[in-house]
Amino acid sequence: VSQSPSKFPSKILELMDGFRASKALFVASKLKIFDHLKDKGPMKAVDIANDIGTSVCGTERLLDACASLGLLEKTPQGYSNTDSANTFLTSDGKYSLHGYIIHSNDHLWPLFTNLESAVKEGGRQNHRAFGKKADDLFKDYYHSQEVKQRFMAAMHSIAHLTARDVATAFDLSQFKSACDLGGCTGALAHELVQVYPNLKVTVFDLPEVIANISYFQPSGQHPAPVTFVSGDFFKDNLPEADLYILSRVLHDWPDEKIHVLLSKISAVCRPGSALLVAETVLDEQKTNPSVAVLQSLSMTEGKQRSGSEYKQLLEKYGFTDVQIKITGNLLDAVLCFKKSLSL
Ligand code: SAM
């Protein structure tokens, strides 16, 4: 007689179903269901299906799935957005995650479909997912206007959401100028000038990105306090600044590239200048937070690091007084200072 297990494996069953839940969110976002329901009273499945041109039975199942996942509310009058869907899932909200969700569906999903090969081979699976060789990560993203815009929107949505925590993790009021290397759409830069009105911030990114930033700039601003400069941070001179920022940059690159980048930053820093790194910092066992551990499975040539690994890396390039602030909200912050010559 087989014994029943001592504990029901809820966690495992939840993980087995995780992909269905992710895909339901992705498809509802792609079909712009949350945009459709924004600010509207409850709507019936048949009306939503007619408006967006989908089947009634399929739409009803998707809407019920979204309600079951807590993304929609369902009443006898129909479906409506939860507050969270209005804030994070509509495509034009200030804190919209729509861009990242579409990137997850269109880019990460095909990559993760090939995870088994990725683990066997130890590399990214671009060739299997998209039929091309994994070149420089960003050359992949920027080869077409559509993919580039999608990637920028994805970066923007997370950067915007995390910017306040990153900007306030440390008191940066001592700095007069900052340069956000790989600063993309300027989401963090705009937050920094809000928090530190005397700070001048330059965003430095590839020309393909800088040419496309206008869509992401906050509206109704006085003469932009943020300056955008295009260039390649591995090859070109870096703008002068008291504070350099690398937000979600270090985890993308292999050690040789990081060597080039951190050597360059260290060389342009004057004693007392600082470097702020924004990343999800792993615990010392490197099994948490899972968001960073799971991101590693994309198998870029870079890696996620623990606090002591960031400290060791930064000290190797002449930075000292490395301080780590765990925000608990996706991006943590690491601040360090260029060693003075006498040290
Ligand atoms: N810092 C932003 C954030 O936290 O949301 C964007 C992070 S995104 C993962 C990396 C950024 O680095 C992209 O905007 C990309 O265009 C930029 N980048 C990649 N290679 C670069 C290079 N060689 N020179 C300058 N920027 C580069």
Short mmCIF file of C-alpha atoms and ligand atoms in Angstrom, two decimals:
data_model
loop_
_atom_site.label_atom_id
_atom_site.label_comp_id
_atom_site.label_asym_id
_atom_site.label_seq_id
_atom_site.Cartn_x
_atom_site.Cartn_y
_atom_site.Cartn_z
CA VAL A 1 0.00 0.00 0.00
CA SER A 2 1.60 3.27 -1.02
CA GLN A 3 1.76 5.95 1.62
CA SER A 4 0.44 9.42 0.83
CA PRO A 5 3.17 12.07 0.95
CA SER A 6 3.57 13.92 4.23
CA LYS A 7 3.24 17.28 2.52
CA PHE A 8 1.28 18.22 -0.57
CA PRO A 9 3.77 19.51 -3.19
CA SER A 10 2.03 22.87 -3.74
CA LYS A 11 5.24 24.70 -4.60
CA ILE A 12 6.20 22.16 -7.26
CA LEU A 13 2.73 22.21 -8.80
CA GLU A 14 2.85 25.99 -8.85
CA LEU A 15 6.20 25.88 -10.64
CA MET A 16 4.87 23.37 -13.16
CA ASP A 17 2.12 25.83 -14.00
CA GLY A 18 4.29 28.93 -13.94
CA PHE A 19 4.72 28.97 -17.71
CA ARG A 20 0.97 29.00 -18.31
CA ALA A 21 0.54 31.96 -15.99
CA SER A 22 3.42 33.87 -17.61
CA LYS A 23 2.05 33.23 -21.08
CA ALA A 24 -1.47 34.31 -20.06
CA LEU A 25 -0.04 37.61 -18.82
CA PHE A 26 2.05 38.02 -21.98
CA VAL A 27 -0.85 37.35 -24.35
CA ALA A 28 -3.27 39.59 -22.45
CA SER A 29 -0.62 42.32 -22.61
CA LYS A 30 0.05 41.74 -26.31
CA LEU A 31 -3.66 41.93 -27.06
CA LYS A 32 -3.75 45.13 -25.00
CA ILE A 33 -6.62 43.84 -22.88
CA PHE A 34 -5.50 45.95 -19.90
CA ASP A 35 -5.42 49.09 -22.10
CA HIS A 36 -8.85 48.22 -23.34
CA LEU A 37 -10.31 47.87 -19.86
CA LYS A 38 -8.58 50.93 -18.46
CA ASP A 39 -11.01 53.44 -17.05
CA LYS A 40 -13.93 51.48 -18.49
CA GLY A 41 -16.65 49.92 -16.43
CA PRO A 42 -16.85 46.15 -16.36
CA MET A 43 -17.04 44.64 -19.85
CA LYS A 44 -18.36 41.30 -21.03
CA ALA A 45 -16.03 38.87 -22.78
CA VAL A 46 -18.07 39.03 -25.98
CA ASP A 47 -17.71 42.82 -26.21
CA ILE A 48 -13.98 42.71 -25.53
CA ALA A 49 -13.58 39.94 -28.12
CA ASN A 50 -15.52 41.95 -30.71
CA ASP A 51 -13.48 45.08 -30.02
CA ILE A 52 -10.09 43.41 -30.27
CA GLY A 53 -11.00 40.91 -32.99
CA THR A 54 -10.48 37.65 -31.10
CA SER A 55 -12.66 34.56 -30.58
CA VAL A 56 -15.26 34.82 -27.84
CA CYS A 57 -14.44 31.45 -26.27
CA GLY A 58 -10.68 32.03 -26.31
CA THR A 59 -11.06 35.53 -24.92
CA GLU A 60 -13.33 34.34 -22.14
CA ARG A 61 -10.80 31.70 -21.09
CA LEU A 62 -7.97 34.22 -21.12
CA LEU A 63 -9.99 36.77 -19.13
CA ASP A 64 -10.90 34.11 -16.56
CA ALA A 65 -7.24 33.10 -16.33
CA CYS A 66 -6.30 36.75 -15.72
CA ALA A 67 -9.00 37.03 -13.07
CA SER A 68 -7.76 33.86 -11.43
CA LEU A 69 -4.21 35.26 -11.40
CA GLY A 70 -5.42 38.44 -9.70
CA LEU A 71 -4.85 40.69 -12.72
CA LEU A 72 -8.54 41.33 -13.45
CA GLU A 73 -11.68 41.48 -11.38
CA LYS A 74 -14.71 39.52 -12.49
CA THR A 75 -18.23 40.44 -11.42
CA PRO A 76 -21.63 39.55 -12.90
CA GLN A 77 -21.32 42.77 -14.94
CA GLY A 78 -18.09 41.62 -16.55
CA TYR A 79 -14.33 42.08 -16.28
CA SER A 80 -12.40 45.13 -15.12
CA ASN A 81 -8.77 45.97 -14.33
CA THR A 82 -7.44 45.64 -10.80
CA ASP A 83 -5.61 48.74 -9.49
CA SER A 84 -2.36 46.95 -10.10
CA ALA A 85 -3.30 46.26 -13.75
CA ASN A 86 -4.19 49.92 -14.24
CA THR A 87 -0.83 51.01 -12.83
CA PHE A 88 1.57 48.42 -14.20
CA LEU A 89 -0.04 46.62 -17.13
CA THR A 90 -1.54 49.37 -19.27
CA SER A 91 0.95 50.36 -21.95
CA ASP A 92 1.03 54.09 -21.30
CA GLY A 93 1.10 54.24 -17.50
CA LYS A 94 3.94 56.07 -15.77
CA TYR A 95 5.08 52.81 -14.18
CA SER A 96 4.04 50.54 -17.01
CA LEU A 97 5.78 47.17 -17.25
CA HIS A 98 4.26 46.61 -20.68
CA GLY A 99 7.59 47.06 -22.47
CA TYR A 100 9.30 44.47 -20.32
CA ILE A 101 6.39 42.04 -20.68
CA ILE A 102 6.51 42.25 -24.48
CA HIS A 103 10.31 41.80 -24.38
CA SER A 104 9.78 38.75 -22.15
CA ASN A 105 7.29 37.28 -24.60
CA ASP A 106 9.09 38.07 -27.83
CA HIS A 107 12.69 37.64 -26.77
CA LEU A 108 13.10 35.78 -23.48
CA TRP A 109 10.40 33.19 -24.06
CA PRO A 110 12.01 31.81 -27.27
CA LEU A 111 15.41 31.82 -25.53
CA PHE A 112 14.08 29.93 -22.51
CA THR A 113 12.33 27.43 -24.74
CA ASN A 114 15.88 26.36 -25.56
CA LEU A 115 17.11 26.24 -21.99
CA GLU A 116 17.96 22.55 -22.18
CA SER A 117 20.36 23.19 -25.05
CA ALA A 118 21.68 26.26 -23.26
CA VAL A 119 22.58 24.18 -20.22
CA LYS A 120 24.08 21.37 -22.31
CA GLU A 121 26.15 23.76 -24.41
CA GLY A 122 26.75 26.50 -21.84
CA GLY A 123 25.83 29.39 -24.10
CA ARG A 124 23.04 31.64 -25.30
CA GLN A 125 20.61 30.11 -27.71
CA ASN A 126 20.06 32.94 -30.16
CA HIS A 127 20.84 30.72 -33.11
CA ARG A 128 18.11 28.26 -32.09
CA ALA A 129 15.57 30.85 -30.97
CA PHE A 130 16.07 33.40 -33.74
CA GLY A 131 18.15 31.63 -36.35
CA LYS A 132 21.25 33.71 -35.91
CA LYS A 133 24.58 33.56 -34.17
CA ALA A 134 24.89 35.19 -30.76
CA ASP A 135 26.92 38.26 -31.58
CA ASP A 136 27.38 41.19 -29.22
CA LEU A 137 24.18 41.15 -27.16
CA PHE A 138 23.23 44.66 -28.18
CA LYS A 139 23.94 44.16 -31.88
CA ASP A 140 21.19 41.53 -31.65
CA TYR A 141 18.80 43.97 -30.05
CA TYR A 142 19.60 46.90 -32.31
CA HIS A 143 19.60 45.23 -35.74
CA SER A 144 16.02 46.27 -36.36
CA GLN A 145 14.16 49.40 -35.37
CA GLU A 146 11.29 47.36 -33.97
CA VAL A 147 13.43 45.13 -31.76
CA LYS A 148 15.46 48.13 -30.61
CA GLN A 149 12.35 50.10 -29.64
CA ARG A 150 11.01 47.05 -27.81
CA PHE A 151 14.26 46.55 -25.92
CA MET A 152 14.48 50.24 -25.00
CA ALA A 153 10.87 50.16 -23.76
CA ALA A 154 11.73 47.10 -21.66
CA MET A 155 14.77 48.78 -20.12
CA HIS A 156 12.81 51.97 -19.58
CA SER A 157 9.99 50.25 -17.70
CA ILE A 158 12.28 48.58 -15.17
CA ALA A 159 14.60 51.58 -14.86
CA HIS A 160 11.67 53.88 -14.22
CA LEU A 161 10.26 51.58 -11.59
CA THR A 162 13.56 51.16 -9.73
CA ALA A 163 15.01 54.66 -10.27
CA ARG A 164 13.87 56.19 -6.97
CA ASP A 165 15.37 53.37 -4.90
CA VAL A 166 18.64 53.53 -6.80
CA ALA A 167 18.82 57.34 -6.65
CA THR A 168 18.20 57.43 -2.90
CA ALA A 169 20.12 54.32 -1.81
CA PHE A 170 22.98 56.69 -0.89
CA ASP A 171 23.13 60.43 -0.32
CA LEU A 172 24.64 61.64 -3.60
CA SER A 173 24.25 65.35 -2.87
CA GLN A 174 28.03 65.83 -2.66
CA PHE A 175 28.37 65.25 -6.42
CA LYS A 176 28.04 68.03 -8.99
CA SER A 177 28.02 65.90 -12.10
CA ALA A 178 27.15 62.33 -12.94
CA CYS A 179 27.48 60.21 -16.06
CA ASP A 180 25.18 57.23 -16.48
CA LEU A 181 27.12 54.86 -18.74
CA GLY A 182 24.71 52.72 -20.75
CA GLY A 183 21.97 54.95 -19.36
CA CYS A 184 19.63 54.10 -22.24
CA THR A 185 16.44 56.23 -22.22
CA GLY A 186 17.55 58.37 -19.27
CA ALA A 187 14.95 57.06 -16.81
CA LEU A 188 17.44 56.96 -13.92
CA ALA A 189 19.03 60.25 -15.00
CA HIS A 190 15.69 62.05 -14.84
CA GLU A 191 15.04 60.65 -11.38
CA LEU A 192 18.49 61.74 -10.21
CA VAL A 193 17.94 65.36 -11.23
CA GLN A 194 14.58 65.31 -9.44
CA VAL A 195 16.17 64.05 -6.23
CA TYR A 196 19.36 66.17 -6.56
CA PRO A 197 18.38 69.39 -8.37
CA ASN A 198 22.01 70.61 -8.43
CA LEU A 199 23.30 67.49 -10.15
CA LYS A 200 24.06 67.63 -13.88
CA VAL A 201 23.56 64.24 -15.43
CA THR A 202 24.90 62.99 -18.74
CA VAL A 203 23.55 59.79 -20.25
CA PHE A 204 26.11 57.97 -22.39
CA ASP A 205 24.92 55.20 -24.69
CA LEU A 206 25.36 53.80 -28.19
CA PRO A 207 24.39 56.09 -31.10
CA GLU A 208 21.52 53.75 -32.10
CA VAL A 209 19.98 54.28 -28.66
CA ILE A 210 20.58 58.01 -28.34
CA ALA A 211 18.92 58.57 -31.73
CA ASN A 212 15.73 57.02 -30.35
CA ILE A 213 15.32 58.52 -26.89
CA SER A 214 12.79 61.24 -27.65
CA TYR A 215 9.77 58.97 -27.19
CA PHE A 216 10.83 58.23 -23.60
CA GLN A 217 11.49 61.76 -22.35
CA PRO A 218 9.18 63.15 -19.70
CA SER A 219 6.79 65.70 -21.13
CA GLY A 220 6.32 69.23 -19.87
CA GLN A 221 9.90 69.64 -18.68
CA HIS A 222 11.84 72.90 -18.63
CA PRO A 223 15.07 72.90 -20.66
CA ALA A 224 16.27 69.35 -20.19
CA PRO A 225 18.58 69.06 -17.20
CA VAL A 226 19.79 65.75 -18.64
CA THR A 227 22.29 65.66 -21.50
CA PHE A 228 22.63 62.73 -23.89
CA VAL A 229 25.97 61.79 -25.45
CA SER A 230 26.46 58.94 -27.87
CA GLY A 231 29.48 56.69 -27.93
CA ASP A 232 30.88 53.27 -27.21
CA PHE A 233 32.04 52.90 -23.63
CA PHE A 234 34.63 50.28 -24.62
CA LYS A 235 36.25 52.50 -27.23
CA ASP A 236 35.43 56.19 -26.87
CA ASN A 237 36.44 58.80 -24.32
CA LEU A 238 34.02 58.95 -21.41
CA PRO A 239 32.42 62.28 -20.48
CA GLU A 240 33.92 63.91 -17.38
CA ALA A 241 31.95 63.45 -14.17
CA ASP A 242 32.33 63.25 -10.37
CA LEU A 243 30.09 60.22 -10.26
CA TYR A 244 29.93 57.43 -12.83
CA ILE A 245 26.96 55.08 -12.89
CA LEU A 246 26.70 51.56 -14.28
CA SER A 247 23.13 50.37 -13.95
CA ARG A 248 22.46 46.84 -15.18
CA VAL A 249 25.59 46.95 -17.31
CA LEU A 250 28.20 44.82 -15.52
CA HIS A 251 26.09 41.64 -15.49
CA ASP A 252 25.97 41.57 -19.31
CA TRP A 253 29.67 41.34 -20.10
CA PRO A 254 32.47 38.78 -19.84
CA ASP A 255 35.47 39.55 -17.63
CA GLU A 256 37.67 40.83 -20.51
CA LYS A 257 35.11 43.50 -21.42
CA ILE A 258 34.57 44.43 -17.78
CA HIS A 259 38.31 44.82 -17.51
CA VAL A 260 38.30 47.35 -20.36
CA LEU A 261 35.33 49.27 -18.99
CA LEU A 262 36.37 49.46 -15.32
CA SER A 263 39.97 50.31 -16.28
CA LYS A 264 38.67 53.21 -18.37
CA ILE A 265 36.38 54.48 -15.64
CA SER A 266 39.10 54.18 -13.03
CA ALA A 267 41.52 56.08 -15.29
CA VAL A 268 39.16 59.06 -15.78
CA CYS A 269 38.11 59.22 -12.13
CA ARG A 270 39.88 61.80 -10.01
CA PRO A 271 40.58 60.86 -6.38
CA GLY A 272 37.28 61.28 -4.57
CA SER A 273 35.21 60.59 -7.67
CA ALA A 274 32.82 57.74 -7.26
CA LEU A 275 31.19 54.88 -9.10
CA LEU A 276 27.62 53.77 -8.41
CA VAL A 277 26.70 50.28 -9.60
CA ALA A 278 23.04 49.27 -9.74
CA GLU A 279 22.44 45.53 -10.00
CA THR A 280 20.53 42.85 -8.17
CA VAL A 281 23.15 41.78 -5.64
CA LEU A 282 23.16 38.06 -4.90
CA ASP A 283 23.46 36.71 -1.38
CA GLU A 284 26.77 35.07 -0.55
CA GLN A 285 25.46 31.62 -1.38
CA LYS A 286 24.36 32.99 -4.76
CA THR A 287 20.91 31.39 -4.64
CA ASN A 288 18.90 34.55 -3.90
CA PRO A 289 17.16 36.68 -4.96
CA SER A 290 15.77 34.23 -7.47
CA VAL A 291 15.05 37.01 -10.00
CA ALA A 292 18.80 37.40 -10.50
CA VAL A 293 19.56 33.70 -10.34
CA LEU A 294 16.92 32.99 -13.00
CA GLN A 295 18.20 35.85 -15.15
CA SER A 296 21.54 34.05 -15.28
CA LEU A 297 19.84 31.29 -17.23
CA SER A 298 19.72 33.60 -20.27
CA MET A 299 23.40 32.57 -20.51
CA THR A 300 24.84 35.88 -21.59
CA GLU A 301 28.61 35.92 -21.28
CA GLY A 302 28.28 38.02 -18.15
CA LYS A 303 27.18 36.95 -14.69
CA GLN A 304 25.37 38.04 -11.56
CA ARG A 305 27.55 38.72 -8.53
CA SER A 306 27.31 38.68 -4.76
CA GLY A 307 28.16 41.68 -2.59
CA SER A 308 31.65 40.39 -1.79
CA GLU A 309 32.27 39.70 -5.50
CA TYR A 310 31.32 43.28 -6.42
CA LYS A 311 33.56 44.56 -3.64
CA GLN A 312 36.48 42.47 -4.84
CA LEU A 313 35.92 43.47 -8.48
CA LEU A 314 35.71 47.19 -7.73
CA GLU A 315 38.73 47.17 -5.42
CA LYS A 316 40.74 45.49 -8.16
CA TYR A 317 40.21 48.62 -10.28
CA GLY A 318 41.33 51.11 -7.65
CA PHE A 319 38.03 51.79 -5.91
CA THR A 320 37.73 51.82 -2.15
CA ASP A 321 35.17 52.24 0.63
CA VAL A 322 32.76 49.94 -1.20
CA GLN A 323 29.29 50.24 0.35
CA ILE A 324 26.36 48.00 -0.54
CA LYS A 325 22.74 48.91 -0.08
CA ILE A 326 20.18 46.14 -0.56
CA THR A 327 16.96 47.91 -1.49
CA GLY A 328 14.95 44.69 -1.79
CA ASN A 329 13.26 46.19 -4.86
CA LEU A 330 14.86 44.52 -7.83
CA LEU A 331 17.89 46.79 -8.11
CA ASP A 332 20.39 47.19 -5.28
CA ALA A 333 23.14 49.79 -5.20
CA VAL A 334 26.89 49.64 -4.68
CA LEU A 335 28.84 52.86 -4.16
CA CYS A 336 32.63 53.12 -4.15
CA PHE A 337 35.23 55.87 -4.36
CA LYS A 338 38.40 56.22 -6.39
CA LYS A 339 41.36 55.76 -4.10
CA SER A 340 43.24 58.93 -3.35
CA LEU A 341 46.86 58.79 -4.47
CA SER A 342 48.17 58.69 -0.91
CA LEU A 343 46.24 55.53 -0.04
N1 SAM B 1 21.21 51.42 -17.58
C1 SAM B 1 19.91 51.08 -18.14
C2 SAM B 1 19.02 50.45 -17.11
O1 SAM B 1 19.48 50.15 -15.99
O2 SAM B 1 17.84 50.29 -17.40
C3 SAM B 1 20.03 50.16 -19.34
C4 SAM B 1 20.60 48.82 -19.06
S1 SAM B 1 20.76 47.83 -20.54
C5 SAM B 1 20.83 46.20 -19.86
C6 SAM B 1 22.44 48.11 -21.03
C7 SAM B 1 22.66 49.42 -21.74
O3 SAM B 1 24.04 49.51 -22.11
C8 SAM B 1 21.85 49.57 -23.01
O4 SAM B 1 21.18 50.80 -23.01
C9 SAM B 1 22.90 49.49 -24.10
O5 SAM B 1 22.57 50.22 -25.27
C10 SAM B 1 24.11 50.06 -23.41
N2 SAM B 1 25.37 49.65 -24.07
C11 SAM B 1 25.68 48.41 -24.51
N3 SAM B 1 26.90 48.41 -25.08
C12 SAM B 1 27.36 49.68 -24.99
C13 SAM B 1 28.56 50.30 -25.40
N4 SAM B 1 29.52 49.61 -26.00
N5 SAM B 1 28.71 51.63 -25.16
C14 SAM B 1 27.72 52.34 -24.54
N6 SAM B 1 26.55 51.79 -24.12
C15 SAM B 1 26.38 50.48 -24.34
#
